Coordinates of C-alpha atoms in Angstrom, one line a residue:
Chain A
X26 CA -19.9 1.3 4.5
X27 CA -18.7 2.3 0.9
X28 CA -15.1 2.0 1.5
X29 CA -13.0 -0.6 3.5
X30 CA -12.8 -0.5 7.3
X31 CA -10.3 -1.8 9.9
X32 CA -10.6 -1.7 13.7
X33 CA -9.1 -0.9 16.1
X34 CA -7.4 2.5 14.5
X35 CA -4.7 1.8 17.2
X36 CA -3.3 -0.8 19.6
X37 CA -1.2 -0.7 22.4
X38 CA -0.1 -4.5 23.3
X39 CA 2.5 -5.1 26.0
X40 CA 5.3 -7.5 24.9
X41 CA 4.0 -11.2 24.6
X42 CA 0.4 -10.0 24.3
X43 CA -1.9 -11.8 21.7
X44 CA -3.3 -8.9 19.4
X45 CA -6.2 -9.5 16.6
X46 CA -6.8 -7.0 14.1
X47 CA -10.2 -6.8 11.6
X48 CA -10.4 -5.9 8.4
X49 CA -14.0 -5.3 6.9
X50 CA -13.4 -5.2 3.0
X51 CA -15.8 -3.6 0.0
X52 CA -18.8 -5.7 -0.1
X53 CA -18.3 -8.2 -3.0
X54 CA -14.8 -7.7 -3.2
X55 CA -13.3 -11.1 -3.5
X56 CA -9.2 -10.2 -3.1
X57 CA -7.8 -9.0 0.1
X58 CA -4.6 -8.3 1.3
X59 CA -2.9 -7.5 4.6
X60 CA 0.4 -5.5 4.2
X61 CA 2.5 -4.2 7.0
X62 CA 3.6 -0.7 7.1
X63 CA 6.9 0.3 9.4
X64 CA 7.8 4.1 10.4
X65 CA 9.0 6.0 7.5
X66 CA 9.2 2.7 4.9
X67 CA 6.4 1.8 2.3
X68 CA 4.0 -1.2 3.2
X69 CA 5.3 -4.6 2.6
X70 CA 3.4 -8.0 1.6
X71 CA 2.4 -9.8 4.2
X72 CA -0.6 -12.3 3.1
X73 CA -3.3 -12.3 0.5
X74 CA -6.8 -13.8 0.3
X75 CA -9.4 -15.1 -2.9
X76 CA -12.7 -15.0 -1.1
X77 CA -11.9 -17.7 2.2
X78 CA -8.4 -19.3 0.3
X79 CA -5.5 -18.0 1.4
X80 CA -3.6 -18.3 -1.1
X81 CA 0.0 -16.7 -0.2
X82 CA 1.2 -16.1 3.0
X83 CA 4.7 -15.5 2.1
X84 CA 5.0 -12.5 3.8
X85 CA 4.4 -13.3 7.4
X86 CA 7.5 -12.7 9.1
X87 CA 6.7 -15.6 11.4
X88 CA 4.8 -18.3 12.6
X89 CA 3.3 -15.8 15.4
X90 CA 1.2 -14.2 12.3
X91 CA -2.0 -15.6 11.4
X92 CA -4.8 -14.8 9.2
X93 CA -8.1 -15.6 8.1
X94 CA -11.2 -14.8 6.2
X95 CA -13.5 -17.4 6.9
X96 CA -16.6 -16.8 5.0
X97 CA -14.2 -14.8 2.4
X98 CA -16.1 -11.0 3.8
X99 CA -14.0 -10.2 6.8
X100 CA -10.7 -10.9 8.0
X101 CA -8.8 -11.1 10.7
X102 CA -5.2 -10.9 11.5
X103 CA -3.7 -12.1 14.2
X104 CA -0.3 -11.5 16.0
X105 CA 0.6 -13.6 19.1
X106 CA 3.2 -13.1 21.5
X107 CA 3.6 -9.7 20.3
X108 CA 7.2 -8.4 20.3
X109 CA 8.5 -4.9 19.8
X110 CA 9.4 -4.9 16.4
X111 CA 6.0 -6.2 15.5
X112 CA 5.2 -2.3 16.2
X113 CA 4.0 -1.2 12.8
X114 CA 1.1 0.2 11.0
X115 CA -1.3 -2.9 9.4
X116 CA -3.0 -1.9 6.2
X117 CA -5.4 -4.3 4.8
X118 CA -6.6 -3.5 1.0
X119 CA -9.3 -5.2 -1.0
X120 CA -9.9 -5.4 -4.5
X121 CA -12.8 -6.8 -7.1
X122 CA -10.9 -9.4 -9.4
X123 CA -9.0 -12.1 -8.2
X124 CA -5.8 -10.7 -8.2
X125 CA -3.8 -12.9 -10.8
X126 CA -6.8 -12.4 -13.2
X127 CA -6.6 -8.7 -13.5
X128 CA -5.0 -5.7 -11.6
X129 CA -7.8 -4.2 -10.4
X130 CA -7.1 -1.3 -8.5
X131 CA -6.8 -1.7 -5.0
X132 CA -9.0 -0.1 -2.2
X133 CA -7.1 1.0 0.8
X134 CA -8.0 0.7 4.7
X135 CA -6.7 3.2 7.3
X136 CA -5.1 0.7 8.7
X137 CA -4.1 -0.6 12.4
X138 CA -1.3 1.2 14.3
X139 CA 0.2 -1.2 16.4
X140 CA 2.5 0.0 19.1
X141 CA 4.5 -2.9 21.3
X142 CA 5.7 -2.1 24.5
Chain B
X11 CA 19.3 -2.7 -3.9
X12 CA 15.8 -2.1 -4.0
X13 CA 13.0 -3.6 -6.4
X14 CA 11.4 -0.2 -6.7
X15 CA 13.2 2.9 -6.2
X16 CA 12.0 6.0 -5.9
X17 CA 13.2 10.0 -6.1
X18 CA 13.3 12.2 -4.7
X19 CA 12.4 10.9 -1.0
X20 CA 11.3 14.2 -0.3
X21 CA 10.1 17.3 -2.2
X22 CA 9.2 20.5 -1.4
X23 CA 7.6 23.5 -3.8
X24 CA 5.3 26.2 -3.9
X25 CA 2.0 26.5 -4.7
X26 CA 1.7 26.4 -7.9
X27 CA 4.7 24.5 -9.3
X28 CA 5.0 21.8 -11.5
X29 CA 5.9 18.7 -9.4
X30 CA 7.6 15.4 -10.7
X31 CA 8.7 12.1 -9.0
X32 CA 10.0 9.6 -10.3
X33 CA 9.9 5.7 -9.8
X34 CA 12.4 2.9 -11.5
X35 CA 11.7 -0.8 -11.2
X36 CA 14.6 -3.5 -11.8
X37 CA 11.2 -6.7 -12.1
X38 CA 8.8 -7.4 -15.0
X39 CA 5.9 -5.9 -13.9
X40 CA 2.1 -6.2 -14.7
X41 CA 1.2 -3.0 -13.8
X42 CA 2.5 0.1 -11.9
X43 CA 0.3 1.9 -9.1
X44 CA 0.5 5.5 -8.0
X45 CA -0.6 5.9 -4.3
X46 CA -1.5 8.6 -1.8
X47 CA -0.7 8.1 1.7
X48 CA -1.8 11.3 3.8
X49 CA -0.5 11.8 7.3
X50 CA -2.4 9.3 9.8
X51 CA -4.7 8.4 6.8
X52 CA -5.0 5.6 4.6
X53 CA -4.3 4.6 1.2
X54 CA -5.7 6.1 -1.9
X55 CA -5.1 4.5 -5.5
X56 CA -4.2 7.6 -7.9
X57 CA -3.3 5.8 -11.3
X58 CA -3.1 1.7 -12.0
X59 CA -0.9 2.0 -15.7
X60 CA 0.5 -0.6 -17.8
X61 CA 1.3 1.6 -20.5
X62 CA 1.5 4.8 -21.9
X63 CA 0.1 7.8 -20.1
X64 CA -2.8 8.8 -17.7
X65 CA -4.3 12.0 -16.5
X66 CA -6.9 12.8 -13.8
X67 CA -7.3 16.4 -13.0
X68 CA -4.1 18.0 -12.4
X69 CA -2.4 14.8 -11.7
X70 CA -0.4 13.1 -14.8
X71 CA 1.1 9.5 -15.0
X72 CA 3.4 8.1 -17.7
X73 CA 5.4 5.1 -17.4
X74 CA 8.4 3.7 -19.9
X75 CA 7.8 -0.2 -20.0
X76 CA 11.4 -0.3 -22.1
X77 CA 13.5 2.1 -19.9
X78 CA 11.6 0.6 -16.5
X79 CA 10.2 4.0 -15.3
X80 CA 7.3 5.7 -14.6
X81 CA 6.5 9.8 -13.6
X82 CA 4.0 11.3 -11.8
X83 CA 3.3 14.7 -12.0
X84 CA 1.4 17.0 -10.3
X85 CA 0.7 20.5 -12.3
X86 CA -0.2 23.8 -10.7
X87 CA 0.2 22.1 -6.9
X88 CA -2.0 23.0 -3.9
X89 CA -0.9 22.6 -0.4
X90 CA -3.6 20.0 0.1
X91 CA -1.5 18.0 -2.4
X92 CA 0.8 17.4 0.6
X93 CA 0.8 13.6 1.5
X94 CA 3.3 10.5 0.7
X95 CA 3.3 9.5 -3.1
X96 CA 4.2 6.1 -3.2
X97 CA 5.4 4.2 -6.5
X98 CA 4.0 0.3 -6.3
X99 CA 4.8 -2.8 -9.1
X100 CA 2.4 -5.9 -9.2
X101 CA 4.8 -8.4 -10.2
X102 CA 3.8 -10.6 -13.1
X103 CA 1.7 -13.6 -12.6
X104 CA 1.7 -13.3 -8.7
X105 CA -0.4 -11.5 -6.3
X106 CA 2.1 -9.2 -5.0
X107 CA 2.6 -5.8 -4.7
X108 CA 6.2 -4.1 -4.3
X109 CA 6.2 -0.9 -3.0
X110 CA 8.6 2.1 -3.0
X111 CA 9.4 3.9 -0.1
X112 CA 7.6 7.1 -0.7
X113 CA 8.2 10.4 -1.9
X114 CA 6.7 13.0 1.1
X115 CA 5.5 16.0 -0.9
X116 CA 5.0 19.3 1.4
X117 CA 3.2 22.4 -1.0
X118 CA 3.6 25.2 0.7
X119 CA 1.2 28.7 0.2

């Protein structure tokens, strides 16, 4: 597809279920990002990705969070023992450049509602 | 106190109006991002600005690197204009993104 694309569009997990969210970036694109999104806030860093480094994952609130992009096209992110405040919207964005090079503008997913229960 | 602040956090006009929001930053910066957020939808990048002044349609962006600010304006607004603006900083030499909370816009006919 032309633009990026994450599945599912929304999850329900019950409390101390494992949950794994995709992220299919622009083909090509070698930065990708995976921010988290609560009700009513803006989105907040969570990890970034050049092609299959990760190269900061600063933002993961815990070690429950886990992501990868193995052969540097898609990514996956993975939350386990979900809890409820994990409940959030996951927005993964991809861009051309490595980041620190240029700011290339950034291409947006729809991004992954999560709901805990 | 917040990295990036926005105002207002929410707006409402007419159609037609001349819309303006507004976005300070207290960080040195790389570049400052405009965003769209519509309801349930994803992301759209509006304006990536370092300096200076951008315009794209009826949209406007213009950010102060001295005073730490940047506008965004919207001329002659349209109801479909209604969405989340959201002001975002790339810090310098890192990766990150610091986003604002959002402005929600609502144009009404």
């Amino acid at each position: 597809g032309a633009g990026v694309s994450q599945s599912p569009r929304y999850k329900v997990a019950k409390r101390g279920q494992d949950v794994a969210l995709r992220c299919d970036p622009i083909s090509g694109h070698v930065s990708l990002f995976w921010y988290q999104q609560a009700l009513g806030q803006g989105p907040e860093f969570l990890t970034y990705f050049q092609n299959e480094a990760q190269l900061d994952k600063s933002g993961l609130p815990s070690d429950r969070f886990f992501a990868e992009r193995p052969e540097g096209s898609v990514s996956t992110l993975k939350i386990q023992r979900t809890q409820q405040e994990d409940s959030a919207v996951y927005l993964c964005a991809s861009s051309l450049a490595p980041w620190a090079a240029t700011n290339e503008k950034l291409f947006f997913g729809s991004g992954t509602q999560l709901s805990v229960l | 106190k917040n990295e990036v602040e926005q105002s207002p956090q929410n707006l409402t006009a007419q159609e037609g109006e001349f819309i303006t929001i507004n976005c300070s930053y207290s960080v040195g910066i790389s570049a400052l991002h405009w965003l769209q957020q519509h309801p349930g939808g994803g992301i759209v990048s509006l304006f990536m600005l370092s300096s200076g002044k951008k315009k794209h349609g009826r949209l406007i962006a213009t950010i102060n690197i001295q005073e730490k600010h940047s506008s965004l304006h919207i001329t002659a607004s349209h109801p479909r204009d209604s969405a989340v603006y959201i002001c975002a900083v790339s810090l310098r030499n890192t990766d990150k993104l610091i986003f604002g909370t959002g402005t929600r816009l609502q144009v009404f006919p």
